């Protein structure tokens, strides 16, 4: 497990790239940017105002300092939303609002969001249709996309917020519960209004951070499955034409090939999550299990509660930024983390191997695109940083490459049907140790359940084939 504390800032070191080298922090990669700036939405809970105001080290000072009347009105409105919120652990209305504002501001390269035109929708439909046709020859899993959609960035935000809610609420709920546990029971009734205010503030701060993170992420993703989890509605293969255009720059690969390769990846993810019914709940359940093990530093929280001044709510924000939340170093926590890391690696590795098999003889840029996307995942771009920040997890590039190698070896040894049959039950999948020794897993004796099924069927029918003991007793009577 990583020693990185579960806080709400970026990991202290840049993740490794595909060559195992540290990124140059000054290199201006996907996650570059100052704390709280558009390139790094995770450094603080900055309360951004329309037009980009706010978001410094003291967002409340920024909120009320040197503002014109219209900005001041917006600031008071936002503060009112924070203090009046009475919903769950995250103010998702605020998250949605901030995400939409972030999208509207555009990406650092100056690209603004725009509606998707008919020609772009037609191109996406054709790419997904052709991708599904190619995948039919390399996997036994049938198509999982009932429809294909071309989204703008704002549409991506709207469509994926329910999945973000499922991912983030368990973490935020754990923090909210801890806020109510730090006071002695006899004081909790007296301090009820204070605790309620803190929870409202906490929900708003979570909403602010998540909204800004999702808004930045919307400017980078190319589909609905970039982080290896199904963020969009089931059965919808989604691509973002505007972001594909930005992704395609300087790659030296025809844009149509790039769109088709990304459609292959999106369609492959859709097949997996549509036809492996336990997979989604398995992965989201691992996130929830991991969240349950988050330890809250109650000493810090007690200090915050004891000294909390409602006229200075930024103090609560500053406390939340100082690494109050850390993963519990327990066997249960380690198991949840390992289960999620392994599941993500297996999903991404299977998609990588299947897409490569489908594209290598058809697309001239298949190898280059494969390596580009591997490096994109490994370099700690916004997708990886969002996931790492919200639940404290990073998908190691080594695991992704090992998983892809294992699935390719399984295809050679057992064929497409034998490889894909492993998805029938989680106990049949490779484990983390199998990723360390893929050859050992590929060539070990396969379990044959046919004889066991036959024996169970015979036992159920009984020796006379008439339904077992109960049927025999009925005959005797």
PDB file of C-alpha atoms in Angstrom, residues 121-139 143 145 147-148 237 239 255-268 271 354-355 357-359 361-363:
ATOM      1  CA  UNK A 121     -22.438  12.122 -34.394  1.00  0.00           C
ATOM      2  CA  UNK A 122     -22.521  10.194 -37.649  1.00  0.00           C
ATOM      3  CA  UNK A 123     -18.751   9.639 -37.483  1.00  0.00           C
ATOM      4  CA  UNK A 124     -19.002   8.292 -33.932  1.00  0.00           C
ATOM      5  CA  UNK A 125     -21.918   6.005 -34.863  1.00  0.00           C
ATOM      6  CA  UNK A 126     -19.956   4.594 -37.776  1.00  0.00           C
ATOM      7  CA  UNK A 127     -16.798   4.111 -35.694  1.00  0.00           C
ATOM      8  CA  UNK A 128     -18.643   2.243 -32.926  1.00  0.00           C
ATOM      9  CA  UNK A 129     -20.511   0.096 -35.461  1.00  0.00           C
ATOM     10  CA  UNK A 130     -17.272  -0.892 -37.198  1.00  0.00           C
ATOM     11  CA  UNK A 131     -15.494  -1.405 -33.864  1.00  0.00           C
ATOM     12  CA  UNK A 132     -18.179  -3.855 -32.739  1.00  0.00           C
ATOM     13  CA  UNK A 133     -17.859  -5.727 -36.010  1.00  0.00           C
ATOM     14  CA  UNK A 134     -14.087  -6.099 -35.560  1.00  0.00           C
ATOM     15  CA  UNK A 135     -14.449  -7.149 -31.916  1.00  0.00           C
ATOM     16  CA  UNK A 136     -16.781  -9.993 -32.895  1.00  0.00           C
ATOM     17  CA  UNK A 137     -13.752 -11.835 -34.261  1.00  0.00           C
ATOM     18  CA  UNK A 138     -11.527 -11.474 -31.178  1.00  0.00           C
ATOM     19  CA  UNK A 139     -13.842 -12.054 -28.207  1.00  0.00           C
ATOM     20  CA  UNK A 143     -21.788  -6.463 -28.193  1.00  0.00           C
ATOM     21  CA  UNK A 145     -23.522  -1.235 -26.675  1.00  0.00           C
ATOM     22  CA  UNK A 147     -26.561   2.721 -28.642  1.00  0.00           C
ATOM     23  CA  UNK A 148     -23.628   4.970 -29.463  1.00  0.00           C
ATOM     24  CA  UNK A 237     -20.795   3.603 -26.004  1.00  0.00           C
ATOM     25  CA  UNK A 239     -17.032   9.300 -27.399  1.00  0.00           C
ATOM     26  CA  UNK A 255      -7.859  11.132 -37.279  1.00  0.00           C
ATOM     27  CA  UNK A 256     -10.240   8.446 -38.571  1.00  0.00           C
ATOM     28  CA  UNK A 257      -7.884   5.743 -37.283  1.00  0.00           C
ATOM     29  CA  UNK A 258      -7.642   7.415 -33.901  1.00  0.00           C
ATOM     30  CA  UNK A 259     -11.429   7.684 -33.609  1.00  0.00           C
ATOM     31  CA  UNK A 260     -11.814   4.031 -34.572  1.00  0.00           C
ATOM     32  CA  UNK A 261      -9.144   2.861 -32.130  1.00  0.00           C
ATOM     33  CA  UNK A 262     -10.810   4.768 -29.289  1.00  0.00           C
ATOM     34  CA  UNK A 263     -14.176   3.346 -30.361  1.00  0.00           C
ATOM     35  CA  UNK A 264     -12.663  -0.146 -30.105  1.00  0.00           C
ATOM     36  CA  UNK A 265     -11.610   0.530 -26.532  1.00  0.00           C
ATOM     37  CA  UNK A 266     -14.984   1.980 -25.582  1.00  0.00           C
ATOM     38  CA  UNK A 267     -16.896  -0.879 -27.210  1.00  0.00           C
ATOM     39  CA  UNK A 268     -14.627  -3.483 -25.569  1.00  0.00           C
ATOM     40  CA  UNK A 271     -18.919  -5.737 -23.736  1.00  0.00           C
ATOM     41  CA  UNK A 354      -8.447  -7.541 -27.236  1.00  0.00           C
ATOM     42  CA  UNK A 355      -8.264  -4.141 -28.948  1.00  0.00           C
ATOM     43  CA  UNK A 357      -5.708  -8.087 -31.583  1.00  0.00           C
ATOM     44  CA  UNK A 358      -8.592  -6.445 -33.450  1.00  0.00           C
ATOM     45  CA  UNK A 359      -6.609  -3.440 -34.678  1.00  0.00           C
ATOM     46  CA  UNK A 361      -3.700  -5.889 -38.888  1.00  0.00           C
ATOM     47  CA  UNK A 362      -6.220  -3.197 -39.813  1.00  0.00           C
ATOM     48  CA  UNK A 363      -4.872   0.111 -38.504  1.00  0.00           C
TER      49      UNK A 363
END
